[in-house]
Structures are given as C-alpha cells and as structure tokens.
Tab-separated table of N, CA, C and O in Angstrom:
chain	number	residue	atom	x	y	z
T	45	MET	N	41.250	-14.638	15.088
T	45	MET	CA	40.700	-13.192	14.675
T	45	MET	C	40.283	-12.988	13.022
T	45	MET	O	40.856	-13.729	12.109
T	46	HIS	N	39.295	-12.137	13.000
T	46	HIS	CA	38.636	-12.074	11.625
T	46	HIS	C	39.237	-10.574	10.846
T	46	HIS	O	39.410	-9.725	11.671
T	47	TYR	N	39.626	-10.860	9.645
T	47	TYR	CA	40.332	-9.724	9.109
T	47	TYR	C	39.369	-8.943	7.914
T	47	TYR	O	39.902	-8.248	7.458
T	48	GLY	N	38.310	-9.267	8.009
T	48	GLY	CA	37.341	-8.801	6.953
T	48	GLY	C	37.219	-7.073	7.196
T	48	GLY	O	36.892	-6.469	6.191
T	49	TRP	N	37.388	-6.491	8.199
T	49	TRP	CA	37.309	-5.236	8.538
T	49	TRP	C	38.513	-4.458	7.561
T	49	TRP	O	38.335	-3.353	7.495
T	50	LEU	N	39.612	-5.283	6.956
T	50	LEU	CA	40.603	-4.826	6.400
T	50	LEU	C	40.039	-4.257	4.770
T	50	LEU	O	40.661	-3.233	4.496
T	51	ASP	N	38.780	-4.985	4.610
T	51	ASP	CA	38.165	-4.390	3.171
T	51	ASP	C	37.960	-2.907	3.156
T	51	ASP	O	37.689	-2.220	2.166
T	52	SER	N	37.615	-2.461	4.419
T	52	SER	CA	37.125	-1.141	4.678
T	52	SER	C	38.272	-0.048	4.396
T	52	SER	O	38.114	1.015	4.315
T	53	ILE	N	39.564	-0.714	4.470
T	53	ILE	CA	40.414	0.331	4.288
T	53	ILE	C	41.201	0.300	2.867
T	53	ILE	O	41.891	-0.546	2.251
T	54	LEU	N	40.860	1.276	2.134
T	54	LEU	CA	41.125	1.476	0.537
T	54	LEU	C	42.666	1.379	0.435
T	54	LEU	O	42.858	0.428	-0.676
T	55	ALA	N	43.479	2.054	1.011
T	55	ALA	CA	44.940	1.882	0.502
T	55	ALA	C	45.488	0.470	0.953
T	55	ALA	O	46.380	0.050	0.153
T	56	TYR	N	44.918	-0.319	2.011
T	56	TYR	CA	45.204	-1.664	2.161
T	56	TYR	C	44.876	-2.557	0.862
T	56	TYR	O	45.738	-3.512	0.408
T	57	ASN	N	43.556	-2.261	0.457
T	57	ASN	CA	42.980	-2.985	-0.539
T	57	ASN	C	43.787	-2.921	-2.092
T	57	ASN	O	43.863	-3.797	-2.555
T	58	SER	N	44.360	-1.966	-2.317
T	58	SER	CA	45.236	-1.481	-3.221
T	58	SER	C	46.744	-1.775	-3.451
T	58	SER	O	47.309	-1.676	-4.357
T	59	THR	N	47.107	-2.477	-2.279
T	59	THR	CA	48.520	-3.076	-2.000
T	59	THR	C	48.698	-4.184	-2.875
T	59	THR	O	47.459	-4.927	-3.088
T	60	SER	N	49.779	-4.623	-3.270
T	60	SER	CA	49.847	-5.872	-3.869
T	60	SER	C	49.941	-7.039	-2.761
T	60	SER	O	49.792	-8.196	-2.873
T	61	ASN	N	50.600	-6.641	-1.495
T	61	ASN	CA	50.442	-7.376	-0.327
T	61	ASN	C	48.924	-7.401	0.313
T	61	ASN	O	48.806	-6.876	1.382
T	62	HIS	N	48.174	-8.010	-0.079
T	62	HIS	CA	46.781	-8.207	0.327
T	62	HIS	C	46.436	-9.482	1.091
T	62	HIS	O	45.462	-10.228	0.718
T	63	ARG	N	47.119	-9.893	2.118
T	63	ARG	CA	46.881	-10.765	3.021
T	63	ARG	C	45.900	-10.402	4.281
T	63	ARG	O	46.007	-9.525	4.759
T	64	TYR	N	45.044	-11.389	4.418
T	64	TYR	CA	44.301	-11.284	5.723
T	64	TYR	C	44.919	-12.024	6.852
T	64	TYR	O	44.537	-13.040	7.157
T	65	SER	N	45.945	-11.449	7.590
T	65	SER	CA	46.783	-11.598	8.745
T	65	SER	C	47.428	-10.648	9.158
T	65	SER	O	47.605	-9.545	8.761
T	66	ILE	N	47.855	-10.980	10.380
T	66	ILE	CA	48.823	-9.965	11.077
T	66	ILE	C	49.976	-9.339	10.448
T	66	ILE	O	50.056	-8.238	10.506
T	67	TYR	N	50.610	-10.428	9.744
T	67	TYR	CA	51.777	-10.068	9.013
T	67	TYR	C	51.341	-9.158	7.864
T	67	TYR	O	52.151	-8.314	7.509
T	68	GLY	N	50.372	-9.315	7.211
T	68	GLY	CA	49.786	-8.686	6.012
T	68	GLY	C	49.603	-7.247	6.503
T	68	GLY	O	49.950	-6.289	6.147
T	69	ILE	N	48.997	-7.034	7.942
T	69	ILE	CA	48.949	-5.754	8.607
T	69	ILE	C	50.286	-5.055	8.941
T	69	ILE	O	50.537	-3.889	8.648
T	70	PHE	N	51.183	-6.009	9.626
T	70	PHE	CA	52.168	-5.456	9.643
T	70	PHE	C	53.250	-4.836	8.384
T	70	PHE	O	53.523	-3.603	8.391
T	71	ASP	N	53.048	-5.558	7.528
T	71	ASP	CA	53.599	-5.092	6.307
T	71	ASP	C	53.088	-3.897	5.475
T	71	ASP	O	53.670	-3.197	5.140
T	72	TYR	N	51.717	-3.939	5.570
T	72	TYR	CA	51.044	-2.756	5.077
T	72	TYR	C	51.377	-1.635	6.001
T	72	TYR	O	51.932	-0.399	5.514
T	73	LEU	N	51.618	-1.616	7.121
T	73	LEU	CA	51.622	-0.386	8.123
T	73	LEU	C	53.111	-0.064	8.112
T	73	LEU	O	53.713	1.116	8.109
T	74	GLU	N	54.053	-0.952	7.877
T	74	GLU	CA	55.596	-0.721	7.742
T	74	GLU	C	55.724	0.035	6.157
T	74	GLU	O	56.488	0.982	6.266
T	75	SER	N	54.921	-0.372	5.114
T	75	SER	CA	55.120	0.457	4.000
T	75	SER	C	54.402	2.012	4.047
T	75	SER	O	54.800	2.726	3.213
T	76	GLU	N	53.681	2.278	4.972
T	76	GLU	CA	52.856	3.476	5.134
T	76	GLU	C	53.476	4.217	6.115
T	76	GLU	O	53.340	5.710	6.206
T	77	ALA	N	54.621	3.771	7.031
T	77	ALA	CA	55.127	4.553	8.291
T	77	ALA	C	56.484	5.165	7.739
T	77	ALA	O	56.906	5.042	6.622
T	78	ASN	N	56.793	5.784	8.714
T	78	ASN	CA	58.292	6.659	8.460
T	78	ASN	C	59.048	6.586	9.664
T	78	ASN	O	58.536	6.359	10.731
T	79	GLY	N	60.258	6.699	9.621
T	79	GLY	CA	61.240	6.748	10.592
T	79	GLY	C	61.054	5.975	11.874
T	79	GLY	O	61.091	4.760	11.962
T	80	LYS	N	60.551	6.704	13.127
T	80	LYS	CA	60.210	6.161	14.168
T	80	LYS	C	59.239	5.041	14.316
T	80	LYS	O	59.182	4.201	15.248
T	81	GLN	N	58.143	5.344	13.416
T	81	GLN	CA	57.081	4.408	13.495
T	81	GLN	C	57.508	3.157	12.803
T	81	GLN	O	57.085	2.178	13.311
T	82	ILE	N	58.551	3.219	12.148
T	82	ILE	CA	58.984	2.092	11.377
T	82	ILE	C	59.563	1.271	12.642
T	82	ILE	O	59.853	-0.111	12.689
T	83	ASP	N	60.633	1.943	13.403
T	83	ASP	CA	61.387	1.278	14.375
T	83	ASP	C	60.256	0.765	15.514
T	83	ASP	O	60.428	-0.552	15.749
T	84	SER	N	59.117	1.448	15.737
T	84	SER	CA	58.124	0.867	16.697
T	84	SER	C	57.542	-0.174	16.279
T	84	SER	O	57.016	-1.481	16.961
T	85	LEU	N	57.077	-0.234	14.966
T	85	LEU	CA	56.372	-1.368	14.253
T	85	LEU	C	57.242	-2.817	14.198
T	85	LEU	O	56.884	-3.798	14.544
T	86	LYS	N	58.683	-2.608	13.905
T	86	LYS	CA	59.540	-3.557	13.962
T	86	LYS	C	59.730	-4.133	15.418
T	86	LYS	O	59.633	-5.558	15.530
T	87	ASP	N	59.556	-3.445	16.335
T	87	ASP	CA	59.619	-3.813	17.919
T	87	ASP	C	58.322	-4.460	17.868
T	87	ASP	O	58.395	-5.802	18.734
T	88	ILE	N	57.058	-4.067	17.728
T	88	ILE	CA	56.042	-4.727	18.089
T	88	ILE	C	55.781	-6.110	17.224
T	88	ILE	O	55.423	-7.076	17.708
T	89	LYS	N	56.221	-6.023	16.070
T	89	LYS	CA	56.337	-7.475	15.224
T	89	LYS	C	57.040	-8.395	15.952
T	89	LYS	O	56.829	-9.547	15.981
T	90	ARG	N	58.319	-7.897	16.301
T	90	ARG	CA	59.281	-8.842	17.150
T	90	ARG	C	58.486	-9.438	18.310
T	90	ARG	O	58.495	-10.592	18.461
T	91	LEU	N	57.876	-8.392	18.991
T	91	LEU	CA	57.273	-8.887	20.305
T	91	LEU	C	56.103	-9.750	20.247
T	91	LEU	O	55.918	-10.650	20.991
T	92	TYR	N	55.329	-9.330	19.094
T	92	TYR	CA	54.214	-10.397	18.692
T	92	TYR	C	54.866	-11.734	18.247
T	92	TYR	O	53.921	-12.778	18.840
T	93	LYS	N	55.786	-11.894	17.757
T	93	LYS	CA	56.373	-13.242	17.391
T	93	LYS	C	56.774	-13.847	18.809
T	93	LYS	O	56.511	-15.293	19.019
T	94	MET	N	57.170	-13.310	19.991
T	94	MET	CA	57.513	-13.856	21.141
T	94	MET	C	56.284	-14.188	22.070
T	94	MET	O	56.570	-14.820	22.945
T	95	CYS	N	54.979	-13.551	21.539
T	95	CYS	CA	54.180	-13.812	22.392
T	95	CYS	C	53.607	-15.218	22.386
T	95	CYS	O	52.966	-15.872	23.354
T	96	HIS	N	53.863	-16.031	21.368
T	96	HIS	CA	53.425	-17.472	21.164
T	96	HIS	C	53.947	-18.140	22.452
T	96	HIS	O	53.259	-18.855	23.093
T	97	GLY	N	55.046	-18.129	23.010
T	97	GLY	CA	55.596	-18.630	24.044
T	97	GLY	C	54.823	-18.143	25.425
T	97	GLY	O	54.349	-19.259	26.258
T	98	TYR	N	54.140	-16.926	25.559
T	98	TYR	CA	53.249	-16.631	26.498
T	98	TYR	C	51.996	-17.352	26.512
T	98	TYR	O	51.513	-17.642	27.526
T	99	THR	N	51.532	-17.232	25.209
T	99	THR	CA	50.069	-17.618	25.240
T	99	THR	C	50.107	-18.999	25.180
T	99	THR	O	48.900	-19.794	25.436
T	100	HIS	N	50.906	-19.843	25.091
T	100	HIS	CA	51.069	-21.340	25.026
T	100	HIS	C	51.689	-21.932	26.006
T	100	HIS	O	52.126	-23.087	26.169
T	101	GLY	N	52.146	-20.841	26.975
T	101	GLY	CA	52.575	-21.519	28.461
T	101	GLY	C	54.059	-22.164	28.317
T	101	GLY	O	54.507	-22.870	29.245
T	102	SER	N	54.721	-21.987	27.419
T	102	SER	CA	56.017	-22.415	27.089
T	102	SER	C	57.002	-21.740	27.798
T	102	SER	O	58.084	-21.912	27.483
T	103	ALA	N	56.822	-20.657	28.348
T	103	ALA	CA	57.678	-19.921	28.929
T	103	ALA	C	57.720	-19.808	30.409
T	103	ALA	O	58.422	-18.912	30.886
T	104	ILE	N	57.284	-20.670	30.852
T	104	ILE	CA	56.933	-20.744	32.403
T	104	ILE	C	58.314	-21.143	33.147
T	104	ILE	O	58.537	-20.813	34.204
T	105	HIS	N	59.058	-21.843	32.695
T	105	HIS	CA	60.226	-22.567	33.146
T	105	HIS	C	61.410	-22.001	32.327
T	105	HIS	O	61.926	-22.661	31.769
T	106	VAL	N	61.951	-20.703	32.933
T	106	VAL	CA	63.073	-20.165	32.242
T	106	VAL	C	64.196	-19.713	33.576
T	106	VAL	O	63.789	-19.751	34.544
T	107	LYS	N	65.306	-19.779	32.864
T	107	LYS	CA	66.358	-19.473	33.632
T	107	LYS	C	66.097	-18.044	34.410
T	107	LYS	O	66.527	-17.561	35.578
T	108	TYR	N	65.778	-17.080	33.462
T	108	TYR	CA	66.052	-15.564	33.890
T	108	TYR	C	64.492	-14.886	33.696
T	108	TYR	O	64.117	-14.666	32.628
T	109	PRO	N	63.690	-15.113	34.729
T	109	PRO	CA	62.350	-14.408	34.759
T	109	PRO	C	62.414	-12.969	34.302
T	109	PRO	O	61.567	-12.569	33.713
T	110	LEU	N	63.285	-12.465	34.522
T	110	LEU	CA	63.528	-10.943	34.424
T	110	LEU	C	63.490	-10.610	33.037
T	110	LEU	O	62.871	-9.595	32.350
T	111	LEU	N	63.978	-11.406	32.148
T	111	LEU	CA	63.799	-11.412	30.621
T	111	LEU	C	62.521	-11.425	30.054
T	111	LEU	O	61.868	-10.584	29.245
T	112	GLN	N	61.612	-12.030	30.708
T	112	GLN	CA	60.093	-12.154	30.546
T	112	GLN	C	59.498	-10.591	31.130
T	112	GLN	O	58.508	-10.104	30.264
T	113	TYR	N	59.855	-10.141	32.057
T	113	TYR	CA	59.424	-8.910	32.536
T	113	TYR	C	59.679	-7.672	31.677
T	113	TYR	O	59.038	-6.994	31.499
T	114	PHE	N	60.941	-7.780	31.054
T	114	PHE	CA	61.182	-6.777	29.995
T	114	PHE	C	60.423	-6.854	29.003
T	114	PHE	O	59.825	-5.949	28.419
T	115	GLU	N	60.213	-8.217	28.330
T	115	GLU	CA	59.407	-8.230	27.114
T	115	GLU	C	57.917	-8.122	27.361
T	115	GLU	O	57.451	-7.419	26.642
T	116	ILE	N	57.473	-8.346	28.327
T	116	ILE	CA	55.859	-8.265	28.829
T	116	ILE	C	55.666	-6.674	28.998
T	116	ILE	O	54.861	-6.001	28.505
T	117	SER	N	56.527	-5.835	29.588
T	117	SER	CA	56.705	-4.363	29.992
T	117	SER	C	56.943	-3.818	28.496
T	117	SER	O	56.045	-2.959	28.329
T	118	MET	N	57.499	-4.385	27.523
T	118	MET	CA	57.580	-3.609	26.321
T	118	MET	C	56.310	-3.662	25.760
T	118	MET	O	55.803	-3.004	24.793
T	119	MET	N	55.858	-4.794	25.721
T	119	MET	CA	54.400	-5.198	25.094
T	119	MET	C	53.367	-4.140	25.591
T	119	MET	O	52.619	-3.518	24.708
T	120	LEU	N	53.327	-3.988	26.641
T	120	LEU	CA	52.514	-3.252	27.364
T	120	LEU	C	52.586	-1.904	27.054
T	120	LEU	O	51.759	-1.062	27.130
T	121	TYR	N	53.787	-1.458	27.153
T	121	TYR	CA	54.075	0.022	26.705
T	121	TYR	C	53.141	0.543	25.380
T	121	TYR	O	52.479	1.356	25.415
T	122	TYR	N	53.539	-0.391	24.402
T	122	TYR	CA	52.850	0.142	23.200
T	122	TYR	C	51.214	0.113	23.187
T	122	TYR	O	50.960	0.997	22.749
T	123	VAL	N	51.012	-0.858	23.927
T	123	VAL	CA	49.302	-0.629	24.165
T	123	VAL	C	48.978	0.388	25.057
T	123	VAL	O	48.158	1.265	24.643
T	124	VAL	N	49.410	0.531	26.372
T	124	VAL	CA	49.255	1.530	27.309
T	124	VAL	C	49.382	2.847	26.823
T	124	VAL	O	48.468	3.985	26.743
T	125	ARG	N	50.532	3.247	26.293
T	125	ARG	CA	50.906	4.438	25.830
T	125	ARG	C	49.813	5.089	24.539
T	125	ARG	O	49.410	6.089	24.610
T	126	ASN	N	49.606	4.060	23.549
T	126	ASN	CA	48.868	4.448	22.513
T	126	ASN	C	47.388	4.401	22.952
T	126	ASN	O	46.551	5.168	22.593
T	127	VAL	N	46.896	3.658	23.745
T	127	VAL	CA	45.355	3.771	24.211
T	127	VAL	C	45.221	5.179	25.040
T	127	VAL	O	44.405	5.904	24.804
T	128	PHE	N	46.124	5.458	26.042
T	128	PHE	CA	45.978	6.842	26.577
T	128	PHE	C	46.380	7.949	25.648
T	128	PHE	O	45.242	9.053	25.906
T	129	THR	N	46.957	7.905	24.761
T	129	THR	CA	47.034	9.057	23.844
T	129	THR	C	45.757	9.138	22.938
T	129	THR	O	45.261	10.366	22.783
T	130	GLU	N	45.195	7.959	22.625
T	130	GLU	CA	44.143	7.985	21.861
T	130	GLU	C	42.854	8.309	22.466
T	130	GLU	O	41.986	8.896	22.101
T	131	ILE	N	42.913	7.920	23.930
T	131	ILE	CA	41.556	8.427	24.671
T	131	ILE	C	41.713	9.950	24.917
T	131	ILE	O	40.580	10.439	24.846
T	132	CYS	N	43.084	10.498	25.333
T	132	CYS	CA	43.030	11.879	25.335
T	132	CYS	C	42.460	12.540	24.134
T	132	CYS	O	41.939	13.813	23.977
T	133	ASN	N	42.971	12.198	22.914
T	133	ASN	CA	42.606	12.771	21.532
T	133	ASN	C	41.189	12.794	21.436
T	133	ASN	O	40.455	13.771	20.991
T	134	ILE	N	40.573	11.537	21.566
T	134	ILE	CA	39.057	11.433	21.225
T	134	ILE	C	38.092	12.200	22.074
T	134	ILE	O	37.284	12.967	21.694
T	135	SER	N	38.689	12.178	23.536
T	135	SER	CA	38.046	13.097	24.400
T	135	SER	C	38.345	14.378	24.716
T	135	SER	O	37.831	15.253	25.502
T	136	ASN	N	39.289	15.123	23.576
T	136	ASN	CA	39.648	16.156	23.586
T	136	ASN	C	40.183	16.550	25.178
T	136	ASN	O	39.710	17.819	25.691
T	137	ILE	N	40.936	15.735	25.499
T	137	ILE	CA	41.537	16.001	26.937
T	137	ILE	C	42.887	16.604	26.783
T	137	ILE	O	43.662	16.031	26.351
T	138	ASP	N	43.185	17.973	27.312
T	138	ASP	CA	44.451	18.554	27.285
T	138	ASP	C	44.986	18.231	28.653
T	138	ASP	O	44.415	18.733	29.667
T	139	ILE	N	46.279	17.906	28.750
T	139	ILE	CA	46.898	17.989	30.211
T	139	ILE	C	47.522	19.302	30.307
T	139	ILE	O	48.435	19.727	29.577
T	140	PRO	N	47.146	19.765	31.706
T	140	PRO	CA	47.615	21.235	32.121
T	140	PRO	C	49.109	21.194	31.920
T	140	PRO	O	49.655	20.018	32.615
T	141	ASP	N	49.672	22.062	31.923
T	141	ASP	CA	51.304	22.288	31.935
T	141	ASP	C	51.712	21.980	33.288
T	141	ASP	O	52.855	21.445	33.747
T	142	ASN	N	50.887	22.145	34.395
T	142	ASN	CA	51.349	21.897	35.712
T	142	ASN	C	51.047	20.497	36.317
T	142	ASN	O	51.438	20.172	37.449
T	143	GLU	N	50.346	19.819	35.479
T	143	GLU	CA	50.177	18.380	35.755
T	143	GLU	C	51.234	17.325	35.033
T	143	GLU	O	51.898	17.926	34.062
T	144	PRO	N	51.382	16.244	35.729
T	144	PRO	CA	52.636	15.385	35.038
T	144	PRO	C	51.957	14.951	33.599
T	144	PRO	O	50.771	14.548	33.627
T	145	ASN	N	52.791	14.960	32.780
T	145	ASN	CA	52.409	14.514	31.340
T	145	ASN	C	52.578	12.804	31.551
T	145	ASN	O	54.021	12.546	31.348
T	146	ILE	N	51.703	12.181	31.546
T	146	ILE	CA	51.910	10.714	31.623
T	146	ILE	C	52.716	10.073	30.510
T	146	ILE	O	53.623	9.329	30.575
T	147	ALA	N	52.241	10.439	29.408
T	147	ALA	CA	52.850	10.052	27.933
T	147	ALA	C	54.431	10.094	28.298
T	147	ALA	O	55.198	9.153	27.885
T	148	GLU	N	54.822	11.534	28.331
T	148	GLU	CA	56.370	11.851	28.540
T	148	GLU	C	56.927	10.767	29.916
T	148	GLU	O	58.123	10.534	29.442
T	149	ILE	N	56.534	10.738	30.851
T	149	ILE	CA	56.783	9.748	31.906
T	149	ILE	C	56.992	8.276	31.474
T	149	ILE	O	58.041	7.707	31.643
T	150	VAL	N	56.104	7.981	30.734
T	150	VAL	CA	55.911	6.350	30.313
T	150	VAL	C	56.962	6.378	29.262
T	150	VAL	O	58.000	5.640	28.958
T	151	ASP	N	57.017	7.310	28.408
T	151	ASP	CA	58.138	7.393	27.316
T	151	ASP	C	59.642	7.492	27.897
T	151	ASP	O	60.483	6.500	27.259
T	152	ARG	N	59.875	8.135	28.966
T	152	ARG	CA	61.045	8.305	29.605
T	152	ARG	C	61.552	6.980	30.144
T	152	ARG	O	62.564	6.281	30.109
T	153	ASP	N	60.451	6.216	30.741
T	153	ASP	CA	60.856	5.072	31.211
T	153	ASP	C	60.814	3.897	30.289
T	153	ASP	O	61.825	3.143	30.640
T	154	PHE	N	60.159	3.959	29.477
T	154	PHE	CA	60.341	2.976	28.417
T	154	PHE	C	61.738	2.963	27.683
T	154	PHE	O	62.306	2.160	27.360
T	155	ALA	N	62.427	4.287	27.533
T	155	ALA	CA	63.720	4.659	27.068
T	155	ALA	C	64.560	3.937	27.802
T	155	ALA	O	65.726	3.169	27.618
T	156	ILE	N	64.390	4.152	29.283
T	156	ILE	CA	65.319	3.196	30.359
T	156	ILE	C	65.132	1.668	30.098
T	156	ILE	O	66.252	1.031	29.749
T	157	LEU	N	64.049	1.403	30.004
T	157	LEU	CA	63.789	-0.142	29.681
T	157	LEU	C	64.311	-0.778	28.726
T	157	LEU	O	65.021	-1.891	28.421
T	158	LYS	N	64.229	-0.017	27.546
T	158	LYS	CA	64.989	-0.423	26.252
T	158	LYS	C	66.304	-0.492	25.984
T	158	LYS	O	66.979	-1.583	25.732
T	159	GLU	N	66.952	0.407	27.051
T	159	GLU	CA	68.556	0.520	27.010
T	159	GLU	C	68.774	-1.019	27.831
T	159	GLU	O	69.844	-1.596	27.624
T	160	GLN	N	68.229	-1.163	28.951
T	160	GLN	CA	68.394	-2.280	29.685
T	160	GLN	C	68.100	-3.377	28.917
T	160	GLN	O	68.860	-4.397	29.107
T	161	TYR	N	67.211	-3.542	28.186
T	161	TYR	CA	66.757	-4.850	27.496
T	161	TYR	C	67.997	-4.841	26.408
T	161	TYR	O	68.318	-6.058	25.978
T	162	ARG	N	68.476	-3.953	25.783
T	162	ARG	CA	69.756	-3.892	24.755
T	162	ARG	C	71.015	-4.552	25.335
T	162	ARG	O	71.745	-5.006	24.704
T	163	ILE	N	71.227	-3.998	26.296
T	163	ILE	CA	72.377	-4.701	27.039
T	163	ILE	C	72.416	-6.089	27.815
T	163	ILE	O	73.140	-6.461	28.734
T	164	ARG	N	71.039	-6.515	27.554
T	164	ARG	CA	70.745	-7.954	28.454
T	164	ARG	C	71.858	-8.962	27.694
T	164	ARG	O	72.238	-8.942	26.624
T	165	SER	N	72.392	-9.831	28.789
T	165	SER	CA	73.179	-10.944	28.378
T	165	SER	C	73.162	-11.667	29.341
T	165	SER	O	72.598	-11.680	30.567
T	166	THR	N	73.710	-12.808	29.243
T	166	THR	CA	73.614	-14.180	30.124
T	166	THR	C	74.695	-13.670	31.473
T	166	THR	O	74.225	-13.717	32.512
T	167	GLU	N	75.717	-13.106	31.197
T	167	GLU	CA	76.505	-12.410	32.090
T	167	GLU	C	75.695	-11.634	33.202
T	167	GLU	O	75.857	-11.521	34.500
T	168	ASN	N	74.968	-10.454	32.633
T	168	ASN	CA	74.277	-9.651	33.290
T	168	ASN	C	73.072	-10.309	34.235
T	168	ASN	O	72.924	-9.983	35.222
T	169	PHE	N	72.466	-11.182	33.561
T	169	PHE	CA	71.338	-11.958	34.545
T	169	PHE	C	72.065	-12.646	35.445
T	169	PHE	O	71.359	-12.750	36.400
T	170	ASP	N	72.999	-13.185	35.096
T	170	ASP	CA	73.850	-14.155	36.096
T	170	ASP	C	74.238	-13.215	37.263
T	170	ASP	O	73.901	-13.645	38.500
T	171	LEU	N	74.667	-11.876	37.003
T	171	LEU	CA	74.927	-11.232	38.199
T	171	LEU	C	73.871	-10.828	38.957
T	171	LEU	O	73.903	-10.391	40.200
T	172	TYR	N	72.934	-10.413	38.148
T	172	TYR	CA	71.499	-10.077	38.962
T	172	TYR	C	70.833	-10.970	39.886
T	172	TYR	O	70.402	-10.505	40.910
T	173	TYR	N	70.894	-12.419	39.446
T	173	TYR	CA	70.223	-13.413	40.184
T	173	TYR	C	71.478	-14.030	40.945
T	173	TYR	O	70.955	-14.824	41.798
T	174	GLY	N	72.580	-13.468	41.058
T	174	GLY	CA	73.380	-14.049	42.018
T	174	GLY	C	74.028	-15.270	41.563
T	174	GLY	O	74.524	-16.106	42.338
T	175	LEU	N	74.140	-15.603	40.117
T	175	LEU	CA	74.463	-16.890	39.908
T	175	LEU	C	75.823	-16.973	39.311
T	175	LEU	O	76.149	-17.807	38.706
T	176	SER	N	76.625	-15.673	39.337
T	176	SER	CA	77.959	-15.532	38.757
T	176	SER	C	78.933	-16.887	39.322
T	176	SER	O	78.680	-17.203	40.536
T	177	ASN	N	79.824	-17.194	38.562
T	177	ASN	CA	80.731	-18.163	39.131
T	177	ASN	C	81.933	-17.359	39.951
T	177	ASN	O	83.040	-17.104	39.380
T	178	SER	N	81.799	-16.507	41.221
T	178	SER	CA	82.896	-16.004	41.846
T	178	SER	C	83.551	-16.879	42.771
T	178	SER	O	83.048	-17.782	43.458
T	179	LYS	N	84.816	-17.180	42.643
T	179	LYS	CA	85.767	-17.686	43.460
T	179	LYS	C	86.586	-17.117	44.379
T	179	LYS	O	86.846	-16.027	44.190
C-alpha cells in the first residue's frame, strides 16, 4: 500500500507521529476520535492484526471455525456499514420512515454478534460443536 496520500492531510502531517503505515493511520485516527469512535478504531485495529492469519492461509486448520465466522463478520460489518452510510450521504439518499433502515438493522445484529463474541470460550465452542465431555 502506498501512503503518499497522507501528505494531503494537513493535520496528519502536523502530528509528531508522522508514520507512513497503517499503524500511523490508526494512531492518528485514535488521537482525533472520541468515545464510540475510539472503541470502533480499537476493534478495527485488533481485527486488522488478526487478518494476517486469513491472508496468509494459516487459519484454515482450526478447531472452531465459528470463531473465524465471528471475526470475519465483524470485519465486514465495519466495511459494509460505513460504505452503505457513505453512499447514502454522497448520493443524498434519505431512507423513508416506512422503509427498513438497513444501518439500524445491521447495527442491531452487530451488537448481538459482539456479545456472542465477548462470551466466546472453549467450553461454549465445545458445546456448540458437540465436543463436550459428557459422561
């Protein structure tokens, strides 16, 4: 990835952390963010670190594939939700009150997914996959 486009962001260039890397971008965005944005950025940064296993194929032989579905779904949420919102904003599309609000539906489903991910454990995965040691 080429990071020369960062030169066009004046605020980025005025920071002491002027790195041309994804981590430099994360640091800059975290310094400019607030509340919920910081939480989302931390999630995205953590998920970005996890992507290495997916892009290099070291995550194909796992005991609990459901964990990968959780992680990939979380990654996709941030992309799909923000792209949808940005397309609506750029195109001046207002969703009528009588139409389902896709963003709200996706946010609701993501909250459920995040809670399921939060309570993940070996024991819960074993129960899901029927691997528990029942005697």
